[in-house]
C-alpha positions as a LaTeX table, in Angstrom:
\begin{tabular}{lrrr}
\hline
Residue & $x$ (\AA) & $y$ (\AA) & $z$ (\AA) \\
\hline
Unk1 & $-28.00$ & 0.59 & $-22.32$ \\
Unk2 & $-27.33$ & $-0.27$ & $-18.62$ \\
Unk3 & $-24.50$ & 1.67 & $-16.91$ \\
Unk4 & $-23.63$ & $-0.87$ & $-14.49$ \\
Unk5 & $-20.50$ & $-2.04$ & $-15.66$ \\
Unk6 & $-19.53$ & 1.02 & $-16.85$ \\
Unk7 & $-20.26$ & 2.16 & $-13.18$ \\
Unk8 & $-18.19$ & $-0.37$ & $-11.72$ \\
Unk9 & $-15.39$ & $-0.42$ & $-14.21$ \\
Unk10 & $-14.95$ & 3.36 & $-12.94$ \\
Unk11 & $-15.34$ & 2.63 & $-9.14$ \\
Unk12 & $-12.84$ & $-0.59$ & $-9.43$ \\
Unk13 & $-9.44$ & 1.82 & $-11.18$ \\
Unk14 & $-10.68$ & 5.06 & $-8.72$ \\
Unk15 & $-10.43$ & 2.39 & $-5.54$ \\
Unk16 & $-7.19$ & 0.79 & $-7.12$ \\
Unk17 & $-5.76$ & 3.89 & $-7.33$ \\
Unk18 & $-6.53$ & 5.04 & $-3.97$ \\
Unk19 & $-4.91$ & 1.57 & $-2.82$ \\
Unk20 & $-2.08$ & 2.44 & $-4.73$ \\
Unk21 & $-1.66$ & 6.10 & $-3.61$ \\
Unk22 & $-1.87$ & 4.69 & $-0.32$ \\
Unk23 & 0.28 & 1.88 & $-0.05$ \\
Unk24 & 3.46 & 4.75 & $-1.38$ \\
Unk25 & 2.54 & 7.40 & 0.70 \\
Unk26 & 2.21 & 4.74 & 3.54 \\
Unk27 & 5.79 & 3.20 & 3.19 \\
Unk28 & 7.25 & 6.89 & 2.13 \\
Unk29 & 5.89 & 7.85 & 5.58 \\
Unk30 & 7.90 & 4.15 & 6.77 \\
Unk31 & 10.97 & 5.10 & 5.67 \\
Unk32 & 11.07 & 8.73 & 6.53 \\
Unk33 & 10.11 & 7.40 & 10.31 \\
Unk34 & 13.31 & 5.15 & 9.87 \\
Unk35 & 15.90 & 7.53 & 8.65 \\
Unk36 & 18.85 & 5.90 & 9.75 \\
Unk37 & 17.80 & 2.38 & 7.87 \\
Unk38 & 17.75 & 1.80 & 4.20 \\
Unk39 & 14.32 & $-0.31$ & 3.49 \\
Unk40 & 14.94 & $-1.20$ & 0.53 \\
Unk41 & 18.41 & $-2.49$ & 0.89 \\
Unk42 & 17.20 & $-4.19$ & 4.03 \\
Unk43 & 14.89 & $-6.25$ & 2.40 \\
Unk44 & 17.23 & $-7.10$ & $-0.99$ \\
Unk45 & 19.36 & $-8.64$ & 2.25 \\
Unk46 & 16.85 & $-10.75$ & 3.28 \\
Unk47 & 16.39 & $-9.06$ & 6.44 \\
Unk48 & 13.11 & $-11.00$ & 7.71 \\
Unk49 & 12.22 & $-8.23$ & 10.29 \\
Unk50 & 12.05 & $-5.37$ & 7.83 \\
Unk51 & 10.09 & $-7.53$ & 5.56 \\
Unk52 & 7.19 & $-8.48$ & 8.44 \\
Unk53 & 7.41 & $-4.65$ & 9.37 \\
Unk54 & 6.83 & $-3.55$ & 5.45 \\
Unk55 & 4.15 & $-6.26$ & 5.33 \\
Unk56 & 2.17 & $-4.75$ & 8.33 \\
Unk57 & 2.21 & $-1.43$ & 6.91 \\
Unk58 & 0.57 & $-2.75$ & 3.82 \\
Unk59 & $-1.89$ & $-5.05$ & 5.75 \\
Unk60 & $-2.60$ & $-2.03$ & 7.93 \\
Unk61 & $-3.11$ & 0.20 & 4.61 \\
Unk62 & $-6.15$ & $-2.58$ & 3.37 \\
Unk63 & $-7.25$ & $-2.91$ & 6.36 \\
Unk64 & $-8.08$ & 0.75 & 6.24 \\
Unk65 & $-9.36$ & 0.68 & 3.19 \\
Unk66 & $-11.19$ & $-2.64$ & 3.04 \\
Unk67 & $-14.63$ & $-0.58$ & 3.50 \\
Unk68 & $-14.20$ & 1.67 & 0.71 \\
\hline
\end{tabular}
């Protein structure tokens, strides 16, 4: 039996986990930068800035962990 896709199933949920892990802990870091601003509240607004500031987080987040 070949392990390969067994192998990869295994690497695919550790890395989307990672991505996940990282993504919260990056915008939990976000918003405990911004203390006096509610994200979340924010963006149900439709405040455009806090949305292109959220997004760069996240880009910055795969960009980081594009390699992996």
């Amino acid at each position: 039996m070949d392990l390969w896709p067994v192998v990869s199933l295994a690497r695919l949920v550790v890395v989307a986990i990672a991505a996940a892990l990282g993504v919260y802990l990056s915008t939990w870091l976000l918003r405990s930068l911004m203390r006096g601003v509610d994200l979340w509240q924010e963006l149900s607004r439709g405040n455009m800035a806090m949305a292109a500031v959220l997004a760069g987080v996240i880009l910055a987040v795969a960009a980081v962990m594009h390699p992996v």
